[in-house]
Short mmCIF file of N, CA and C in Angstrom, two decimals:
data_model
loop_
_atom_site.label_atom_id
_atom_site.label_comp_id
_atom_site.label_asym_id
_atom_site.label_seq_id
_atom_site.Cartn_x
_atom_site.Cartn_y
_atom_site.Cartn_z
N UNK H 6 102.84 58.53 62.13
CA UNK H 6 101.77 57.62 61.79
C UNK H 6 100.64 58.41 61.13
N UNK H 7 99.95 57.28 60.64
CA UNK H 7 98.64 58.35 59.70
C UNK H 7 97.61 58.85 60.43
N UNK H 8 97.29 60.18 60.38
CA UNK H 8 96.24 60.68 61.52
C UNK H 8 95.23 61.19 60.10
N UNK H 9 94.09 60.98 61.08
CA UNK H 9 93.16 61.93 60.09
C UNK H 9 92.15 62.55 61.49
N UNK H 10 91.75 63.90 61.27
CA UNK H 10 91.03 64.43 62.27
C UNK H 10 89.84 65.38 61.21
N UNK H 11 88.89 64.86 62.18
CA UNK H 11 87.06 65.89 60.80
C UNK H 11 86.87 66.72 62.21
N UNK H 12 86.36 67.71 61.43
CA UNK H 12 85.82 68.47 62.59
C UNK H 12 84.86 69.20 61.38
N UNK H 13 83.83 70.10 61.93
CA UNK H 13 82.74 70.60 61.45
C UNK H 13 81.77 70.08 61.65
N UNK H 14 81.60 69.01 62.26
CA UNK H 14 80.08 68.48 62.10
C UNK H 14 79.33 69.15 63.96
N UNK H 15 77.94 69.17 63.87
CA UNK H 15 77.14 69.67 64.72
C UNK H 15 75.69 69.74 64.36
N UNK H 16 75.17 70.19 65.03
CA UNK H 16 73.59 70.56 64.90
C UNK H 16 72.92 71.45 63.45
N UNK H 17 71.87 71.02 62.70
CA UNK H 17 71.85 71.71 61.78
C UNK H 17 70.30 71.27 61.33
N UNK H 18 69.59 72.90 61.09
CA UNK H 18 67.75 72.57 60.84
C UNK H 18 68.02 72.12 59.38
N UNK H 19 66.90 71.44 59.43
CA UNK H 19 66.94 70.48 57.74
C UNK H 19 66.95 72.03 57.05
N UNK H 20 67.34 71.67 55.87
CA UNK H 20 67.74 72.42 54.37
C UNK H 20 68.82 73.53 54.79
N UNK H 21 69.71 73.28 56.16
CA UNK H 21 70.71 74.30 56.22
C UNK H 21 72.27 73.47 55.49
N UNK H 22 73.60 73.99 55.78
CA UNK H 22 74.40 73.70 55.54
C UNK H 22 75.41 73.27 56.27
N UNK H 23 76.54 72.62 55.67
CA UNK H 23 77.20 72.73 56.60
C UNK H 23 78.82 72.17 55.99
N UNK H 24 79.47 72.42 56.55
CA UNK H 24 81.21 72.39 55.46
C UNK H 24 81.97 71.60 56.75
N UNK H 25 82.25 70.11 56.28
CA UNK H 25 82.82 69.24 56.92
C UNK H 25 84.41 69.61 56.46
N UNK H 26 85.56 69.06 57.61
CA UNK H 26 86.77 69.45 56.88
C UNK H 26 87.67 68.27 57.64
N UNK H 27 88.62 67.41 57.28
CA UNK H 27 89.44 66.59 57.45
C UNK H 27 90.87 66.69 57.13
N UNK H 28 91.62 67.06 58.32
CA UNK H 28 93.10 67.66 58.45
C UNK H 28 94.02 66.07 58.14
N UNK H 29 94.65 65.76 57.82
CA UNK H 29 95.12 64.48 57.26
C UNK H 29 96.85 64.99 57.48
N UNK H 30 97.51 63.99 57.94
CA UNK H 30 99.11 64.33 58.26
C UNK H 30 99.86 62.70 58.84
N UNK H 31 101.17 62.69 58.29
CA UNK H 31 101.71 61.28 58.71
C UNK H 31 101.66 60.32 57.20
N UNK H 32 101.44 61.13 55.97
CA UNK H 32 101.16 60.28 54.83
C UNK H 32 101.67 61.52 53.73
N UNK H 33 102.22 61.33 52.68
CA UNK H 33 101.80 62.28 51.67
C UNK H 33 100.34 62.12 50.85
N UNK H 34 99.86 63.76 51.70
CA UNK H 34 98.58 63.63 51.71
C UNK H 34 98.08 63.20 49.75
N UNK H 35 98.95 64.28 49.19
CA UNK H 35 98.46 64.44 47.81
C UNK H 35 98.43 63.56 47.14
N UNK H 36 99.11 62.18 47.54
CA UNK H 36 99.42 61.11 46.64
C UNK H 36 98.36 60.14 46.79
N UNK H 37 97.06 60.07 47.57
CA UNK H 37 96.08 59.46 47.88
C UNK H 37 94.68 59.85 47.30
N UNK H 38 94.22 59.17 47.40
CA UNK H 38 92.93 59.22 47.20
C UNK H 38 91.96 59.21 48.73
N UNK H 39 91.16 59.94 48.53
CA UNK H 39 90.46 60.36 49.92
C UNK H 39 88.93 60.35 49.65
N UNK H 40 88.45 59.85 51.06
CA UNK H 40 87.02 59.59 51.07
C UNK H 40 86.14 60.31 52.39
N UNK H 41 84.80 60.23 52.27
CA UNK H 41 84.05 60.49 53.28
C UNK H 41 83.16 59.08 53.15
N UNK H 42 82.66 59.02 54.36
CA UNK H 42 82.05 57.42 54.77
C UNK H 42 80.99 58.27 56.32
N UNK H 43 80.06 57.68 55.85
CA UNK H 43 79.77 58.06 56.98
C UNK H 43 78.29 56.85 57.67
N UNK H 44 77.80 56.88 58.96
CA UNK H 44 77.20 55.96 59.33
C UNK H 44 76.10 56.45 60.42
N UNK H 45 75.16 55.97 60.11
CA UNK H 45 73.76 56.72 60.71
C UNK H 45 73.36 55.95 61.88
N UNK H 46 72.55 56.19 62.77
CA UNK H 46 72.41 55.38 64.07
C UNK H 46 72.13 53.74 63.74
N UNK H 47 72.42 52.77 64.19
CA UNK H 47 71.80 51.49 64.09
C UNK H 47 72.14 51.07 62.42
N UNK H 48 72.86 51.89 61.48
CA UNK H 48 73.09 51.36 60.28
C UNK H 48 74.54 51.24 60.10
N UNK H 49 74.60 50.65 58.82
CA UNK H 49 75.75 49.74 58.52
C UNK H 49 76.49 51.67 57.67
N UNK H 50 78.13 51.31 57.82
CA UNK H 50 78.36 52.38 57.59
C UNK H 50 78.33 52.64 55.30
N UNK H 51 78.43 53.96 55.29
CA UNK H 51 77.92 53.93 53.86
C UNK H 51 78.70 54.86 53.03
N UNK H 52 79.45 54.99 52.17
CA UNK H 52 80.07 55.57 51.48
C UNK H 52 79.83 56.74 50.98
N UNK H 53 80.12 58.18 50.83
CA UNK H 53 79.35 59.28 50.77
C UNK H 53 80.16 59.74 49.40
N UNK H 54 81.25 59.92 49.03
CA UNK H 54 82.13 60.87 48.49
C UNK H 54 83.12 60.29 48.30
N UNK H 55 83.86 60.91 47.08
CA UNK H 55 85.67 60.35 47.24
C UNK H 55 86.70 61.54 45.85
N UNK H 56 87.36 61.57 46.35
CA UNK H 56 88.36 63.02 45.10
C UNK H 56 89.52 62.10 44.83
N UNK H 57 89.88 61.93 43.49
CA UNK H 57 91.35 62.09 43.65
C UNK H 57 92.86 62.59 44.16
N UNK H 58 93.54 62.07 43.41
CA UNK H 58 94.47 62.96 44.32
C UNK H 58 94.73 64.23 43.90
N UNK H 59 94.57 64.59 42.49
CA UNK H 59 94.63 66.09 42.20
C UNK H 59 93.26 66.96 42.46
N UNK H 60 91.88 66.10 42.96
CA UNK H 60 90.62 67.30 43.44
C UNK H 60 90.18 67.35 41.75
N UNK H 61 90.51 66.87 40.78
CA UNK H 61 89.65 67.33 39.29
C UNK H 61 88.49 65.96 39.07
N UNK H 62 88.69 64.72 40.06
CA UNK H 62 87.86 64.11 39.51
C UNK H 62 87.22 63.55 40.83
N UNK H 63 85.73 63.56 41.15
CA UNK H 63 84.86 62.96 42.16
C UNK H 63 83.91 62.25 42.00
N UNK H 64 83.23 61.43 43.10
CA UNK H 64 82.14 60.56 42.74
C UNK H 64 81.72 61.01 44.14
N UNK H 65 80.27 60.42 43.94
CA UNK H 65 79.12 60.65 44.90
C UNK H 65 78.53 59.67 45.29
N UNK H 66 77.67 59.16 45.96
CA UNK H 66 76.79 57.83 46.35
C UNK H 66 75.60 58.81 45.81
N UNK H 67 74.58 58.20 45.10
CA UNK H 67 73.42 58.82 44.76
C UNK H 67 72.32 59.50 45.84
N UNK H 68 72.56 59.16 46.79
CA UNK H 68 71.94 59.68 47.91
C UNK H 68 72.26 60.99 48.49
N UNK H 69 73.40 61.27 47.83
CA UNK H 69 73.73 62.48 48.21
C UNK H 69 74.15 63.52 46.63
N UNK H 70 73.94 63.40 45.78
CA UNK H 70 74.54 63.60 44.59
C UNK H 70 73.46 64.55 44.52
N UNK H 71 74.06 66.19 44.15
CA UNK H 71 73.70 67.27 43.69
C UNK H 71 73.26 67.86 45.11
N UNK H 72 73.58 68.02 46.17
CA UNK H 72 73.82 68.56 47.23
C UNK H 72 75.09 68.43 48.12
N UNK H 73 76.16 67.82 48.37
CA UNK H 73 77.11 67.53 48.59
C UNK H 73 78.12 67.51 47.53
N UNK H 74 79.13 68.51 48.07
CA UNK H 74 80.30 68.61 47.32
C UNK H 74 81.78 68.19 48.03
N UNK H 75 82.82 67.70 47.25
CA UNK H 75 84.08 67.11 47.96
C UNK H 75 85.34 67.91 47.57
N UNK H 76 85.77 68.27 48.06
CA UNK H 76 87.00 69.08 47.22
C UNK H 76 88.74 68.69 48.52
N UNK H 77 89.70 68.79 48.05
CA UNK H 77 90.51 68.66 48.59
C UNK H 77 91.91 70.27 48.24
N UNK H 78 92.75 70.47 49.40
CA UNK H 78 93.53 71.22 49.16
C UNK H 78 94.83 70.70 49.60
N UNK H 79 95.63 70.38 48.70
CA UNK H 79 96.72 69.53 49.23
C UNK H 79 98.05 70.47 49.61
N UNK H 80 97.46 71.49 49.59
CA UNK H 80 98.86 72.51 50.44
C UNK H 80 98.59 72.80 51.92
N UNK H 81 97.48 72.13 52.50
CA UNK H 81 97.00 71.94 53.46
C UNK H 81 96.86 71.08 53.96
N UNK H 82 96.78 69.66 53.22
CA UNK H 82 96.58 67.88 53.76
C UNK H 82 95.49 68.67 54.55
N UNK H 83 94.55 68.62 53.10
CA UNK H 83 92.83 68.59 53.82
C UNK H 83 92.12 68.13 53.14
N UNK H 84 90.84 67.56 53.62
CA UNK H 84 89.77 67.64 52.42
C UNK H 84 88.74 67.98 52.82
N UNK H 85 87.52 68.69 52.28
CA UNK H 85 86.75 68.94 52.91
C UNK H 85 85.29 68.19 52.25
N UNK H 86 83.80 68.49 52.81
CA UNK H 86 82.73 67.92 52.26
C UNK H 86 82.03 69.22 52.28
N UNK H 87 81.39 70.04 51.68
CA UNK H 87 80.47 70.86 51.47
C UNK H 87 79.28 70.04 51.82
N UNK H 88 78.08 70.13 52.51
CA UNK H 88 76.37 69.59 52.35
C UNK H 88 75.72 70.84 52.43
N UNK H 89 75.09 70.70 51.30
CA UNK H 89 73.96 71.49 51.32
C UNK H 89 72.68 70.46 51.29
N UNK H 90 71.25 71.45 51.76
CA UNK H 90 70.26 71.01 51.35
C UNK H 90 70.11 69.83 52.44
N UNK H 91 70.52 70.16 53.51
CA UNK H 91 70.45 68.69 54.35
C UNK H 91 69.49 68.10 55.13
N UNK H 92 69.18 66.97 55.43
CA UNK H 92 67.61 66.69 55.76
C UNK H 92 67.99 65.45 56.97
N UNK H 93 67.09 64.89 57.47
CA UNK H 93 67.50 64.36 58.79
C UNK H 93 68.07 63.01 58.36
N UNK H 94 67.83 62.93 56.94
CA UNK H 94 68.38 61.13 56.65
C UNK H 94 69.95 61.21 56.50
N UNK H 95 70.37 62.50 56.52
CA UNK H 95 71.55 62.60 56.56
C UNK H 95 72.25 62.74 57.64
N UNK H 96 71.95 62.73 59.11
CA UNK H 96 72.45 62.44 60.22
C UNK H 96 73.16 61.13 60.18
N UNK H 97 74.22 61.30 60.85
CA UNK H 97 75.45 60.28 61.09
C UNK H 97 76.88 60.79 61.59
N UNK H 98 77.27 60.23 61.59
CA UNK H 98 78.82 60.05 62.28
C UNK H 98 79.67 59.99 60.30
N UNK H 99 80.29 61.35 60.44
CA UNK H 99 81.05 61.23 59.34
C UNK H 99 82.42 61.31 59.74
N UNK H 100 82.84 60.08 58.48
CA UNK H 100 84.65 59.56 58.64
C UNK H 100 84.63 59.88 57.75
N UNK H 101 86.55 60.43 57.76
CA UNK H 101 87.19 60.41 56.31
C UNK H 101 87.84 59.41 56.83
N UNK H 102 88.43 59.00 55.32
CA UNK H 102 89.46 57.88 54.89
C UNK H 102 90.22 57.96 53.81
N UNK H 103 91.10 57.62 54.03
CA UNK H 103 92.52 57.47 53.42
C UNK H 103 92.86 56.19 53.24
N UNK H 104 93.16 55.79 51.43
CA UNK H 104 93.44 54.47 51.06
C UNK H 104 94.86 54.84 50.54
N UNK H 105 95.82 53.82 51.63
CA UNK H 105 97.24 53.97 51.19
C UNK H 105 97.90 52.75 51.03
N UNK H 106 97.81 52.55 49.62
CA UNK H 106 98.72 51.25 49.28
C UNK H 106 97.70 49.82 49.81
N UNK H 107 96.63 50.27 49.94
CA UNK H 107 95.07 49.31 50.09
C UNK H 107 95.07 49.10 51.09
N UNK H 108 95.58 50.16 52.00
CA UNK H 108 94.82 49.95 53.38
C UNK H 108 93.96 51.19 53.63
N UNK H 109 92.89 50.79 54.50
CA UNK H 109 92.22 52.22 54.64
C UNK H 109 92.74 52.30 55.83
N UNK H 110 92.42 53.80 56.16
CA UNK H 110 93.15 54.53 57.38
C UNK H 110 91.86 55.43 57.86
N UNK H 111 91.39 55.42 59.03
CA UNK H 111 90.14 56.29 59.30
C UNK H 111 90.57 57.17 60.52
N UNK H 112 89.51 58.25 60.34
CA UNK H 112 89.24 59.22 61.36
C UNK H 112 88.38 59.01 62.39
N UNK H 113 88.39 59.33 63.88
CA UNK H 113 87.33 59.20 64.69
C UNK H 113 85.94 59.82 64.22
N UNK H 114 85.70 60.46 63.35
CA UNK H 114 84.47 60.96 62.92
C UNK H 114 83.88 62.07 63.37
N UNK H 115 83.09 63.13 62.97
CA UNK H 115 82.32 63.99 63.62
C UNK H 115 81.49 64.26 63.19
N UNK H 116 80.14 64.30 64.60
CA UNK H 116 78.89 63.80 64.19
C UNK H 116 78.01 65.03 63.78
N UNK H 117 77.12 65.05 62.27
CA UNK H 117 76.22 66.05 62.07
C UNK H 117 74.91 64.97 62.53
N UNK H 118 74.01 66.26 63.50
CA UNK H 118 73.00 65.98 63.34
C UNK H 118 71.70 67.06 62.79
N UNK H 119 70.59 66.55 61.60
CA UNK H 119 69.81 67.57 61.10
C UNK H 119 68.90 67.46 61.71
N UNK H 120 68.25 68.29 62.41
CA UNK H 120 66.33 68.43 62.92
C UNK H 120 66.25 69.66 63.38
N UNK H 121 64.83 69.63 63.67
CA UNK H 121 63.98 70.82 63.63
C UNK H 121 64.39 70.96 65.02
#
């Protein structure tokens, strides 16, 4: 079955970094398209990122665009999120997701939180 597992997320002072990573298995990973989604306390969840399936083409939600990077390695069924530059509006519970054949498929999430 399709698993997706994030790990990297934790505690982090605003303008540090931090490299999210999502192990993906139970699907051929490479043939998908892959996302990050993620959802902040009391808000509706919000779309962050997404790569193709070859990693040459990405999009961003403007809220995060030019500090957050997405890259995938498919000899690994991974993908990861680079954040830089991170500030407390970026606290949330980050999911990846996997759209296969138009279903999405999610991860339990793991939570970054930024403050002082």
């Amino acid at each position: 079955q399709v698993q997706l597992v994030e790990s990297g997320g934790g505690l982090v002072q605003p303008g540090g970094s931090l490299r999210l990573s999502c192990a993906a298995s139970g699907f051929t990973f490479s043939s998908y398209y892959m996302s990050w989604v993620r959802q902040a306390p009391g808000k509706g969840p919000e779309w962050v990122s997404g790569v193709n399936t070859g990693g040459g083409s990405t999009r961003y939600a403007d809220s995060v665009k030019g500090r957050f990077a997405i890259s995938r390695d498919n000899a690994k069924n991974t993908v990861y999120l680079q954040m830089n530059s991170l500030s407390p509006d970026d606290t949330a519970v980050y999911y990846c997701k996997a759209t296969i054949n138009g279903v999405d498929y999610w991860g339990k999430g793991t939570p970054v939180t930024v403050s002082s």
